[in-house]
Coordinates of C-alpha atoms and ligand atoms in Angstrom, one line a residue:
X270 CA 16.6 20.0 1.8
X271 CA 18.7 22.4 3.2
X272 CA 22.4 21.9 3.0
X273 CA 24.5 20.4 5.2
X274 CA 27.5 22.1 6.4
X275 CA 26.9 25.7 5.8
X276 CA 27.5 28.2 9.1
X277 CA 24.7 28.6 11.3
X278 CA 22.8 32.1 12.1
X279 CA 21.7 30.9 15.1
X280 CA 22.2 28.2 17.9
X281 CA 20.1 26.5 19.7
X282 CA 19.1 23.1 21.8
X283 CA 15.5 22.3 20.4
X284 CA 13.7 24.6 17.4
X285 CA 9.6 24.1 17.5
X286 CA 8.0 24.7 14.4
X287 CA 4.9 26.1 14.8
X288 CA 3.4 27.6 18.3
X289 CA -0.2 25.9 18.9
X290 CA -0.7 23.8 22.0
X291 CA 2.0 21.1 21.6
X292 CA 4.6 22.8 19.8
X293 CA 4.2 25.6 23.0
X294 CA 3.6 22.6 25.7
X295 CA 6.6 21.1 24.0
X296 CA 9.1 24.4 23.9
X297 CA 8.4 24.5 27.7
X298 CA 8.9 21.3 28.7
X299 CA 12.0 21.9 26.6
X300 CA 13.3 25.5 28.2
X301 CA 12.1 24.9 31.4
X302 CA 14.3 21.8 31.7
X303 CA 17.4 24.4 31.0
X304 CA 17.6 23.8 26.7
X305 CA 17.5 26.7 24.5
X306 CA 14.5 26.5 22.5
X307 CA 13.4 28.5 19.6
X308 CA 10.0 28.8 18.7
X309 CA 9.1 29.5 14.6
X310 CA 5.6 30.7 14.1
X311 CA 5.1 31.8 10.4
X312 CA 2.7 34.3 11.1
X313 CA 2.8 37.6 13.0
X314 CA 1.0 35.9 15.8
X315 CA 0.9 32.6 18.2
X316 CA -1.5 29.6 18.5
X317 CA -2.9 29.1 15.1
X318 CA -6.2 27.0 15.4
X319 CA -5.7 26.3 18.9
X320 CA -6.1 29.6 19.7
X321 CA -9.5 29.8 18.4
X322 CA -10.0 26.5 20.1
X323 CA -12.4 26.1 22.5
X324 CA -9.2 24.5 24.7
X325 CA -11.0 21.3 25.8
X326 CA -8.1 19.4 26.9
X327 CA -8.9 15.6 26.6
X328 CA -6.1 13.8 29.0
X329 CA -7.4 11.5 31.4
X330 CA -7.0 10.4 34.7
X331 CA -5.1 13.3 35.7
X332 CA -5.2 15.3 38.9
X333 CA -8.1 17.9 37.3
X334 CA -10.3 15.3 37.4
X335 CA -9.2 13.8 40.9
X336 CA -9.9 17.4 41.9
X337 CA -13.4 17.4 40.4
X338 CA -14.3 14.1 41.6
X339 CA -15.9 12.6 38.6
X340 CA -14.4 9.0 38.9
X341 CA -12.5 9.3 35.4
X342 CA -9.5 6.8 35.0
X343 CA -7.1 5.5 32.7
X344 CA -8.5 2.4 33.3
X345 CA -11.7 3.7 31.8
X346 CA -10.1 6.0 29.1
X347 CA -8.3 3.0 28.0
X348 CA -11.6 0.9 28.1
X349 CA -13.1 3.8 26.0
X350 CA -10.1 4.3 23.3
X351 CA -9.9 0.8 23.0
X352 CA -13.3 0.2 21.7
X353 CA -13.6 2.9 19.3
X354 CA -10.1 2.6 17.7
X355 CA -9.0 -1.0 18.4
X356 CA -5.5 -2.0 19.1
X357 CA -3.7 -0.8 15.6
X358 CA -2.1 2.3 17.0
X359 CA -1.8 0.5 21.4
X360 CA 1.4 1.4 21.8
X361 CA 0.6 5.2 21.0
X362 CA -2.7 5.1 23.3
X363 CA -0.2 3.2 25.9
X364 CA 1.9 6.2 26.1
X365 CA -1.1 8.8 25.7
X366 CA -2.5 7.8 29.0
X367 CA 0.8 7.0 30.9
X368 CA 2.0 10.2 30.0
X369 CA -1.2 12.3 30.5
X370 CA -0.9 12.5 34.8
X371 CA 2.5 13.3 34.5
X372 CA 2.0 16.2 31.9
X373 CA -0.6 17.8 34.0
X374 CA 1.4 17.8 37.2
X375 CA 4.1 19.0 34.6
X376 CA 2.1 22.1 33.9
X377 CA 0.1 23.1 36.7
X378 CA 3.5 23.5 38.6
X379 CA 3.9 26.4 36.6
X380 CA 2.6 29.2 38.3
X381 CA 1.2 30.6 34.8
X382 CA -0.5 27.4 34.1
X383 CA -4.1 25.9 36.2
X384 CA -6.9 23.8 35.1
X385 CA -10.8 22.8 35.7
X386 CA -12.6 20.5 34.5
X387 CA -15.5 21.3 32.1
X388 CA -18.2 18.9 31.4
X389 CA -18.8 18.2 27.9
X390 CA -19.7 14.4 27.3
X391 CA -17.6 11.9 25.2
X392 CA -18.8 11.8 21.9
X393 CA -19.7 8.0 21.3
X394 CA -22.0 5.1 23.4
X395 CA -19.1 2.5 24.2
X396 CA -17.1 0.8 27.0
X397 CA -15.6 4.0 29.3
X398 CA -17.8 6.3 28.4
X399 CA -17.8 9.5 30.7
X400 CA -21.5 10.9 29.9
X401 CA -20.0 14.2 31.6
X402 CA -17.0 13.8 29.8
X403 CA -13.3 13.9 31.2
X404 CA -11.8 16.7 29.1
X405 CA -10.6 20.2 31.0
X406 CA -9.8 23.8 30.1
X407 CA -7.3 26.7 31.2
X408 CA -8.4 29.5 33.1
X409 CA -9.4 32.8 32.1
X410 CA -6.3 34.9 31.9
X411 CA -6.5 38.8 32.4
X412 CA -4.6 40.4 30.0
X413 CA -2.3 42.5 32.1
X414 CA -0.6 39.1 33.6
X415 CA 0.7 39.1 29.6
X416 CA 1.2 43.2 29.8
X417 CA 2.9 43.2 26.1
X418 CA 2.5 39.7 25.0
X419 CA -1.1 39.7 24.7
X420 CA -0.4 41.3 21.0
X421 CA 1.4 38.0 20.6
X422 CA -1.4 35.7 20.9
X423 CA -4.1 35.0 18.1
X424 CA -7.4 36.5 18.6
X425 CA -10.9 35.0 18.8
X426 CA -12.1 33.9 15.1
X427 CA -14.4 37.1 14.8
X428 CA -11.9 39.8 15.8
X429 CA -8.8 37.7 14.2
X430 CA -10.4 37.4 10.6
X431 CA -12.0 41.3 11.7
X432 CA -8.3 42.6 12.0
X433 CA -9.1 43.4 15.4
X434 CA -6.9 42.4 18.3
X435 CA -8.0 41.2 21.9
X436 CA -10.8 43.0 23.9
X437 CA -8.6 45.2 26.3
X438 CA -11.6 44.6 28.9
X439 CA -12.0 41.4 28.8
X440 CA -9.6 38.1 30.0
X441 CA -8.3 36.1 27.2
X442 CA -10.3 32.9 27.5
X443 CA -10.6 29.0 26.4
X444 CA -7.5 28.7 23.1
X445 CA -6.2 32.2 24.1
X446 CA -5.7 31.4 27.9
X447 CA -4.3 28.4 26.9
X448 CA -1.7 30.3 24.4
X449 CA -1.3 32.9 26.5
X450 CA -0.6 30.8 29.8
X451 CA 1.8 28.7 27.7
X452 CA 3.3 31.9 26.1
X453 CA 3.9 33.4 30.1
X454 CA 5.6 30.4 31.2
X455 CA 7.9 30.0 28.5
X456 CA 8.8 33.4 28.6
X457 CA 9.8 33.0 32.2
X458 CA 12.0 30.4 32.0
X459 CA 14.2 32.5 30.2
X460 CA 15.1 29.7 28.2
X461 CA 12.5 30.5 24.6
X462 CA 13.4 32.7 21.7
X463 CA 9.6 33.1 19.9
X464 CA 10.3 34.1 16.7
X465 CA 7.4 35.1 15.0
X466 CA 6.6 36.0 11.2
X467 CA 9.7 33.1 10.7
X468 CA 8.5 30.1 8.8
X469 CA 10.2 26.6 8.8
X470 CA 10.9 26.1 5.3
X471 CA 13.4 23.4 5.2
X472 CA 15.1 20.8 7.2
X473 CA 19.0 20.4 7.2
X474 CA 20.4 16.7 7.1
X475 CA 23.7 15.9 8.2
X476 CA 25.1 12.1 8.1
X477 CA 21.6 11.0 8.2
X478 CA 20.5 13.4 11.1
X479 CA 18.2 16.3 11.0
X480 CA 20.5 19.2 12.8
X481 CA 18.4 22.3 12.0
X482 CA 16.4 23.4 10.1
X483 CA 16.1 26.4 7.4
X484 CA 13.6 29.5 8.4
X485 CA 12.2 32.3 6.1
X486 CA 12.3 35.4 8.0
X487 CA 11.8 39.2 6.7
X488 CA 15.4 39.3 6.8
X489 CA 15.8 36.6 4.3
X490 CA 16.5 32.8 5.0
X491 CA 18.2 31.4 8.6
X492 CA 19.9 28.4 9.3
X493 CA 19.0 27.4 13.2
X494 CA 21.1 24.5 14.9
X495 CA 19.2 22.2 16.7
X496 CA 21.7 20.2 18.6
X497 CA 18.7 18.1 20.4
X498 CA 15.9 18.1 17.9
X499 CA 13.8 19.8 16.1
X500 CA 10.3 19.1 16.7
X501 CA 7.7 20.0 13.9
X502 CA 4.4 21.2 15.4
X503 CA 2.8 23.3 12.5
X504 CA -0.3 22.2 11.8
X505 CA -2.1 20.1 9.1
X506 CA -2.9 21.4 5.2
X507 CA -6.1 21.6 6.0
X508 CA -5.7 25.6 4.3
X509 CA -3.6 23.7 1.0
X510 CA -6.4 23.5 -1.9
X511 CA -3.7 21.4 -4.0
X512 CA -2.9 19.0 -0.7
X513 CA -6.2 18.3 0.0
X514 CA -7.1 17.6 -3.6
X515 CA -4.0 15.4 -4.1
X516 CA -4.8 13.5 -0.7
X517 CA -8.8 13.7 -0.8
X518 CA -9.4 15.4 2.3
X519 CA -13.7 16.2 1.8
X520 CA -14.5 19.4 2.3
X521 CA -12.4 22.6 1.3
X522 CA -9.5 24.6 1.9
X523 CA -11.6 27.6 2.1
X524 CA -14.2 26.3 4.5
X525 CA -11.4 24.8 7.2
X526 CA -11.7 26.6 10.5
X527 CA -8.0 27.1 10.1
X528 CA -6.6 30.5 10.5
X529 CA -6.8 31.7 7.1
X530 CA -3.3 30.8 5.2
X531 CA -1.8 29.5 8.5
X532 CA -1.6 25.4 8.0
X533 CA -0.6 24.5 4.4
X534 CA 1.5 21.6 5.2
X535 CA 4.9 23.0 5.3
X536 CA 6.1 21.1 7.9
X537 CA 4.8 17.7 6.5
X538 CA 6.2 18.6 3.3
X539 CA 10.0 19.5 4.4
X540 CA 9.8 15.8 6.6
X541 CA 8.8 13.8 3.9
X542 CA 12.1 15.9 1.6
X543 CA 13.9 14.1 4.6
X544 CA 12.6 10.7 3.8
X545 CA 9.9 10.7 6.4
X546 CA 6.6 8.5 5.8
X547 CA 3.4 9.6 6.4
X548 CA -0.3 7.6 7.0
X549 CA -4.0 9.1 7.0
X550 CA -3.1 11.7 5.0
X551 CA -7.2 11.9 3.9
X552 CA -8.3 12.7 7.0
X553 CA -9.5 15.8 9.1
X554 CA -11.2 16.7 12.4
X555 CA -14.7 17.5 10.8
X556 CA -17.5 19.1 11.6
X557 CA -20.5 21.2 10.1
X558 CA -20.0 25.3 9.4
X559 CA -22.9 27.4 8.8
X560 CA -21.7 29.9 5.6
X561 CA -21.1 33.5 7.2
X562 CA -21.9 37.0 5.5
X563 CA -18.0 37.1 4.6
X564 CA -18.1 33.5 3.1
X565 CA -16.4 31.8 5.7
X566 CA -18.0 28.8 8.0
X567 CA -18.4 29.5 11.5
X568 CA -18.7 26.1 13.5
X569 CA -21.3 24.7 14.7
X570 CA -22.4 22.5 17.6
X571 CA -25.1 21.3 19.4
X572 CA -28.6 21.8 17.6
X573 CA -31.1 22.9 19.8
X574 CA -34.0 23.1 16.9
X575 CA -34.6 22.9 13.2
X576 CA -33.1 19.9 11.1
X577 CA -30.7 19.3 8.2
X578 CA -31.5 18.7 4.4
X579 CA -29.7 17.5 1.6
X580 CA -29.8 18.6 -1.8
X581 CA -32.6 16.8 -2.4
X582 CA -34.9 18.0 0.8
X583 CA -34.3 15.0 2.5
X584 CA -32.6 14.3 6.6
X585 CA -29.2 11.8 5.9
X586 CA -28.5 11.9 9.7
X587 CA -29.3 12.5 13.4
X588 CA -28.4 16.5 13.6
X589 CA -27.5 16.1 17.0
X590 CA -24.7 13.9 16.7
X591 CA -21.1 15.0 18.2
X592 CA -19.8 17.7 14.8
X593 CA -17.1 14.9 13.5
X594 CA -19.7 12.7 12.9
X595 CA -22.1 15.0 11.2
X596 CA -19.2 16.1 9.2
X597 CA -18.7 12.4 7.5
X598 CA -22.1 12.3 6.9
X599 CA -21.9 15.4 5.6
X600 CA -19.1 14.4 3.4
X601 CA -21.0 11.1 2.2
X602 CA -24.1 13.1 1.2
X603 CA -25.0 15.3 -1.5
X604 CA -25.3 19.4 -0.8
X605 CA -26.1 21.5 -1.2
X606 CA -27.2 21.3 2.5
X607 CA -29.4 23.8 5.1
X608 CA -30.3 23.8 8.2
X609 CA -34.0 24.4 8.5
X610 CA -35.8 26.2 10.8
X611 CA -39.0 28.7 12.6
X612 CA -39.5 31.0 14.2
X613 CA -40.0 29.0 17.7
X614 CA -36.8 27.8 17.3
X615 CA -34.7 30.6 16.1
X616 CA -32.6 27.7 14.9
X617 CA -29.4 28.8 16.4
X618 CA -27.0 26.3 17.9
X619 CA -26.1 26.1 21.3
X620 CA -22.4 27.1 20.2
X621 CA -21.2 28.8 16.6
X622 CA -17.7 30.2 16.1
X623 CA -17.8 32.9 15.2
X624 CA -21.1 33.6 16.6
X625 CA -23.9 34.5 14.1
X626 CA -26.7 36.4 14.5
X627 CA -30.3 35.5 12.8
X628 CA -30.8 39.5 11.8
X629 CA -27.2 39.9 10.2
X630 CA -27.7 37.0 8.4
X631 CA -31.0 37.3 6.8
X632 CA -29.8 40.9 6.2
X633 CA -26.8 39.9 4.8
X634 CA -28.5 37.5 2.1
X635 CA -26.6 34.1 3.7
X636 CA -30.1 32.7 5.3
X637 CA -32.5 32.6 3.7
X638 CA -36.5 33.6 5.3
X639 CA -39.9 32.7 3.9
X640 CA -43.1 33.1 5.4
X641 CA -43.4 29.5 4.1
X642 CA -41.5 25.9 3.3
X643 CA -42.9 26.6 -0.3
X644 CA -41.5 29.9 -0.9
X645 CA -38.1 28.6 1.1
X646 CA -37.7 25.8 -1.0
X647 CA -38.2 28.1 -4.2
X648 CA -35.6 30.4 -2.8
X649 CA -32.9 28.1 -1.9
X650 CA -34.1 25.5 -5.4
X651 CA -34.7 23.0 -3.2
X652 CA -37.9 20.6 -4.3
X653 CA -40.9 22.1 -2.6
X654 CA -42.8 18.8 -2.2
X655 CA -39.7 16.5 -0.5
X656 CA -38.8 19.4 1.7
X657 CA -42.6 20.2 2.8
X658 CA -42.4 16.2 3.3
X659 CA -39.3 15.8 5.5
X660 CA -40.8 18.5 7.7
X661 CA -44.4 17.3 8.4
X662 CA -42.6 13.8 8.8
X663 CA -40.0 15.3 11.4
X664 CA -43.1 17.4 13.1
X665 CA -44.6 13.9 13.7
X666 CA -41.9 12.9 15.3
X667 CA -41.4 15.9 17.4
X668 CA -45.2 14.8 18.5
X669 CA -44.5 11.6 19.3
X670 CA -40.9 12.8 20.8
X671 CA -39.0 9.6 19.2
X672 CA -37.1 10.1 15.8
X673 CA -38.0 6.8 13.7
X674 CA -34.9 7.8 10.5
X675 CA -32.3 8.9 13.0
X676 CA -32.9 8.5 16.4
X677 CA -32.5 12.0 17.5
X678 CA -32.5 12.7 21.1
X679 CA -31.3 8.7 22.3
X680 CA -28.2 9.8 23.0
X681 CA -26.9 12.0 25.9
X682 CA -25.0 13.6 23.9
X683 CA -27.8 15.0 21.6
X684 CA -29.7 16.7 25.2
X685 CA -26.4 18.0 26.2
X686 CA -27.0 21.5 24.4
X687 CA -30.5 21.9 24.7
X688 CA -31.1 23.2 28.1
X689 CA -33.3 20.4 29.2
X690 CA -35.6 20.7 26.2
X691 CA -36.1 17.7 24.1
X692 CA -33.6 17.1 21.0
X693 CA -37.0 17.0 18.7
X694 CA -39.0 20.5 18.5
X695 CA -41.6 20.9 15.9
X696 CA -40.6 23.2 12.7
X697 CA -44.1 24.8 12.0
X698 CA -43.9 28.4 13.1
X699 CA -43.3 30.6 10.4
X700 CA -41.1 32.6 8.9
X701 CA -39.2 29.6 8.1
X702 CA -35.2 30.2 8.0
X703 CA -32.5 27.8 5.7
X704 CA -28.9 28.5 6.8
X705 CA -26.6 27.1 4.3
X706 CA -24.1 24.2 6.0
X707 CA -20.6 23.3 4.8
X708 CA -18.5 20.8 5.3
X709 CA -15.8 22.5 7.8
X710 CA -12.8 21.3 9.7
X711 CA -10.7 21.8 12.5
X712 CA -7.9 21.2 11.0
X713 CA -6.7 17.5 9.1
X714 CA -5.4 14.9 11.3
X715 CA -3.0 12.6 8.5
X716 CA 0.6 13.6 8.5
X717 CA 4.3 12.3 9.9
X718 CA 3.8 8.4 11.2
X719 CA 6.0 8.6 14.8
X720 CA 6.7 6.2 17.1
X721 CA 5.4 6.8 20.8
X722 CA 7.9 9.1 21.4
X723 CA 7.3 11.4 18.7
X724 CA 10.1 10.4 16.4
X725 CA 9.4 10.6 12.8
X726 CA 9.6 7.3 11.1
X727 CA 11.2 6.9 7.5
X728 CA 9.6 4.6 4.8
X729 CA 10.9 1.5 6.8
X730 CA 9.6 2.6 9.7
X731 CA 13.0 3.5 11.6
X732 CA 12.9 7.1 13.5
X733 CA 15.0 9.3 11.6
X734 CA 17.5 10.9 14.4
X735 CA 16.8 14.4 15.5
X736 CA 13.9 14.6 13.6
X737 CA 10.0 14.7 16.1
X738 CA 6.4 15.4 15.6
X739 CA 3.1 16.1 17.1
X740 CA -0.5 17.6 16.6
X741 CA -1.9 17.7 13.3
X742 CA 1.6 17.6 11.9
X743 CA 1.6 14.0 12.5
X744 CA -0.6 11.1 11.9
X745 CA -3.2 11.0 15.0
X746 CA -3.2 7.7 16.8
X747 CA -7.4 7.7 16.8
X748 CA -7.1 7.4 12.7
X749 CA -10.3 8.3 11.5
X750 CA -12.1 8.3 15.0
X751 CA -12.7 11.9 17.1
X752 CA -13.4 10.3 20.7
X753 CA -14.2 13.3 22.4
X754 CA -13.4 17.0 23.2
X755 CA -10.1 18.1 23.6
X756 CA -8.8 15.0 21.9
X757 CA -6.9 17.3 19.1
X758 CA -5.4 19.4 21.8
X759 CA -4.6 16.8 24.7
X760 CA -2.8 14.7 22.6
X761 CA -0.8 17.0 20.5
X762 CA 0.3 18.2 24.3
X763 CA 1.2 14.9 25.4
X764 CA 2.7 13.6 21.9
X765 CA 5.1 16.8 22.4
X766 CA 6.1 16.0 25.8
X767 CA 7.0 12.9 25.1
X768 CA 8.9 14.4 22.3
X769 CA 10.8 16.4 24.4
X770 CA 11.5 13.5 26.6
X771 CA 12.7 12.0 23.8
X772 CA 15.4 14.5 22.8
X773 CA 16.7 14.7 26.8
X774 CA 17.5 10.8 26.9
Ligands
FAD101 P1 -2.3 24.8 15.2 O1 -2.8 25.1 16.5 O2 -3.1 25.4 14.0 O3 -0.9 25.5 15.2 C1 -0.1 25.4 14.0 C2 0.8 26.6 13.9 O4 1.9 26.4 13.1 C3 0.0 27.8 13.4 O5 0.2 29.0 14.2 C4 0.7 28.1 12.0 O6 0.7 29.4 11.6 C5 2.1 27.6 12.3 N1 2.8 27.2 11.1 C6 2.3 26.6 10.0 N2 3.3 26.4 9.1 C7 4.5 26.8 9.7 C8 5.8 26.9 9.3 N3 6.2 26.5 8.0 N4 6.7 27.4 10.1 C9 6.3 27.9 11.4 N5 5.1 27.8 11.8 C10 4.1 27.3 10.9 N6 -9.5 20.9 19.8 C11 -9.5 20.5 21.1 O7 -8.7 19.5 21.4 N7 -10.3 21.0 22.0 C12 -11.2 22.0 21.7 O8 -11.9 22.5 22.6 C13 -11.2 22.5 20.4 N8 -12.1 23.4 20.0 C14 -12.0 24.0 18.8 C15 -12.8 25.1 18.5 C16 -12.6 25.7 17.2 C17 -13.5 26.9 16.9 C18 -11.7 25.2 16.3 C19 -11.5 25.9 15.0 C20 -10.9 24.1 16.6 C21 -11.0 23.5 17.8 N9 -10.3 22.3 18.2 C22 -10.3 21.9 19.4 C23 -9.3 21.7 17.2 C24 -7.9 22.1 17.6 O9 -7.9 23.5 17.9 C25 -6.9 21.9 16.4 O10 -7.1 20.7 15.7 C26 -5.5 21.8 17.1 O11 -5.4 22.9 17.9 C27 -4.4 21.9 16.1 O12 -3.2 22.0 16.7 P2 -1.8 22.1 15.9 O13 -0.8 22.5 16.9 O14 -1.6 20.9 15.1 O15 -2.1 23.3 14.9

């Protein structure tokens, strides 16, 4: 822990740690209500997975969806939460959805910041269910309303981990509008000191209070004053081999969707120095990567042919079902695991990020093609007569257009990607394809516990003063559950709001 009583470098009301959607939501509602904010981002550049995010913003019963006149509610959404994460973590959901309408009308009276609703159904059959969906997204945002500060904000995945910078032709779109429109109205409240390549390293503790914190910088360490709060916002571990092993998050550090190096924890680890107490720590947002040419996953959603082995040749799940949920059963089966495919279907999914191309990845050696199930299975070692097996048995059911194992194609959800084609289509056109298939994330979702408000709670469950959390920082209130898109997002927004509330009182 840093110590207490040293001089400051720098001064100022509230310090963020970390710039992704909340900590940046937060930081404005901060400076735009007059207190000097810092913003630490450790590396050279904003956003960190959010930016690659597809920026489905899950807060409902806002004005966006009044505008689009899909009936959503908080009634509903409550309905909805309710049955698919119970009443352990209430109070938190309470102050989710009271707080969701006002954070909206919070940020759309910025004239840098304007929604739309998207439609991408919620991912599970319960009580509230909006088969649409309820979540919403930024606008596109041409790059000359950020002039300069476009270099500022992270990249799409494939020009990010590329070394290349934004398009200059093209808008900054879904986590990059949502960056960039944050980073525009922060900037123009002339309230926010961004401080990139500066990395919370340590919290200072005075008489019980978190009162700064400790940055690395190039320049060597900094001590920032936070006379409100500080409000850690950095991100899980999902990209900390040893945290994940110590904690037992499935999958692997180097398969997260994570920006590589960005979110090892840091900010977890200086809370808990403080005597802060932490919950879920072995969960993450999961969800299914194809392996790509450079080793990394790209994610993966919505099949719209071909089906998923195991190790032994076998299905273990409904392909179609919303990425979380084929990343536990990805995580309860054994790999190695492949998508299989034809020719009919080309077996790409309706969205992969990065994108992948069949060509560069046959070319490349990561898929693997056969002009038969016998010779695929001999190239990828697995058994020739379950694979040859699974297929003529998931053909049949393609025929009959009803998926006896996994029901395939029941749910809305699994016809949302397929452009009105059935879920099931027969794998029998050769050459064959097998795309390997990790076990990815979006980051984990176990960190700080907080009260409603944000405020980290020591071991006996008492906020420790000055000291707030949100995102993937802190422990989410839908535990193991991912209800539906922009869930992540939305409530690391809202979580960070309330934060800042919070620190104003
Ligand atoms: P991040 O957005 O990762 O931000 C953390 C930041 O903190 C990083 O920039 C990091 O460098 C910085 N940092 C780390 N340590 C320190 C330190 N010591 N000091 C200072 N800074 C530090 N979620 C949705 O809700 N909707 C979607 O549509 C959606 N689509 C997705 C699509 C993709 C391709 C991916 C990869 C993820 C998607 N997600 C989506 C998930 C979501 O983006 C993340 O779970 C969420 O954005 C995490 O937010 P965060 O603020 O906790 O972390």
């Amino acid at each position: 822990m840093g110590n207490a009583g040293e001089p400051w470098d720098d001064g100022y009301d509230v310090v963020v740690a970390g710039s992704g959607a909340g900590a940046m939501a937060g930081a404005l509602a901060a400076a735009s209500g007059g207190l000097r904010t810092a913003v630490l981002e450790k590396t050279r550049v904003l956003g960190g997975t959010s930016a690659y995010s597809g920026s489905a913003i899950w807060l409902p019963g806002t004005r966006v969806q009044e505008r689009a006149g899909i009936g959503d509610s908080a009634e509903s959404a409550r309905a909805y939460l309710r049955a698919l994460i119970g009443d352990g973590t209430a109070a938190h959901r309470e102050a989710f959805l009271e707080t969701a309408p006002e954070l909206v009308d919070f940020l759309e009276r910025d004239p840098a910041i304007e929604f739309e609703f998207q439609p991408f159904p919620d991912y599970f059959d319960a009580p509230g269910r909006m088969d649409m969906g309820r979540s919403f997204v930024p606008l596109p945002l041409p790059a000359e309303r950020l002039g300069d500060l476009a270099g500022l904000v992270r990249p799409p995945v494939d020009r990010d981990r590329a070394g290349r910078g934004h398009s200059a032709s093209r808008p900054l779109v879904q986590g990059r509008a949502l960056i960039g429109r944050l980073l525009l109205a922060i900037t123009a409240t002339g309230n926010g000191d961004v401080r990139t390549g500066t990395a919370l390293t340590d919290l200072v503790v005075e008489d019980g209070e978190v009162t700064g914190v400790i940055a690395a910088t190039a320049d060597g360490p900094r001590r920032l004053r936070a006379r409100r709060g500080v409000l850690l916002a950095a991100g899980g571990f999902e990209s900390s081999a040893a945290l994940r092993g110590e904690h037992g998050v499935p999958g692997a550090a180097a398969w997260t969707m994570a920006p590589d190096g960005a979110n090892t924890g840091d900010a977890i680890t200086a809370a808990v120095a403080a005597g802060a107490s932490t919950g879920l720590l072995d969960q993450a947002w999961f969800c299914p990567g194809v392996r790509t040419p450079d080793g990394l996953p790209a994610f993966t959603l919505g099949l719209r042919g071909g089906l998923i082995v195991d190790g032994s040749g076998r299905r273990f799940a409904n392909e179609s079902l919303p990425y979380d949920q084929m990343g536990r059963r990805l995580a309860a089966a054994e790999g190695p695991f492949y998508l299989i495919f034809d020719a009919r279907s080309k077996g790409l999914p309706a969205i992969s990020v990065p994108p992948v191309a069949l060509d560069e990845q046959v070319a490349s050696g990561t898929w693997v093609e056969a002009g038969s199930l016998a010779a695929l299975a001999a190239r990828t070692g697995l058994p020739a007569d379950a694979l040859t097996a699974t297929v003529e048995r998931f053909n049949g059911f393609a025929a009959k257009g009803a998926d006896e194992d996994f029901h395939r194609g029941e749910d809305p959800y699994d016809l949302f990607f397929t452009g009105g084609k059935p879920a099931l289509v027969p794998v029998d056109e050769p050459p064959y394809h097998a795309a390997e298939i990790v076990l990815s994330d979006l980051g984990t979702k176990g960190g700080l516990r907080t009260d409603p408000d944000g405020r980290v709670l020591d071991g006996a469950g008492r906020p420790i003063p000055g000291l707030y959390a949100a995102g993937n920082t802190s422990a989410s209130f839908t535990g193991p559950v991912y209800p539906g898109p922009g869930i992540p997002i939305g409530s690391a927004m809202a979580f960070a709001y309330r934060a800042v509330q919070s620190m104003r009182e």
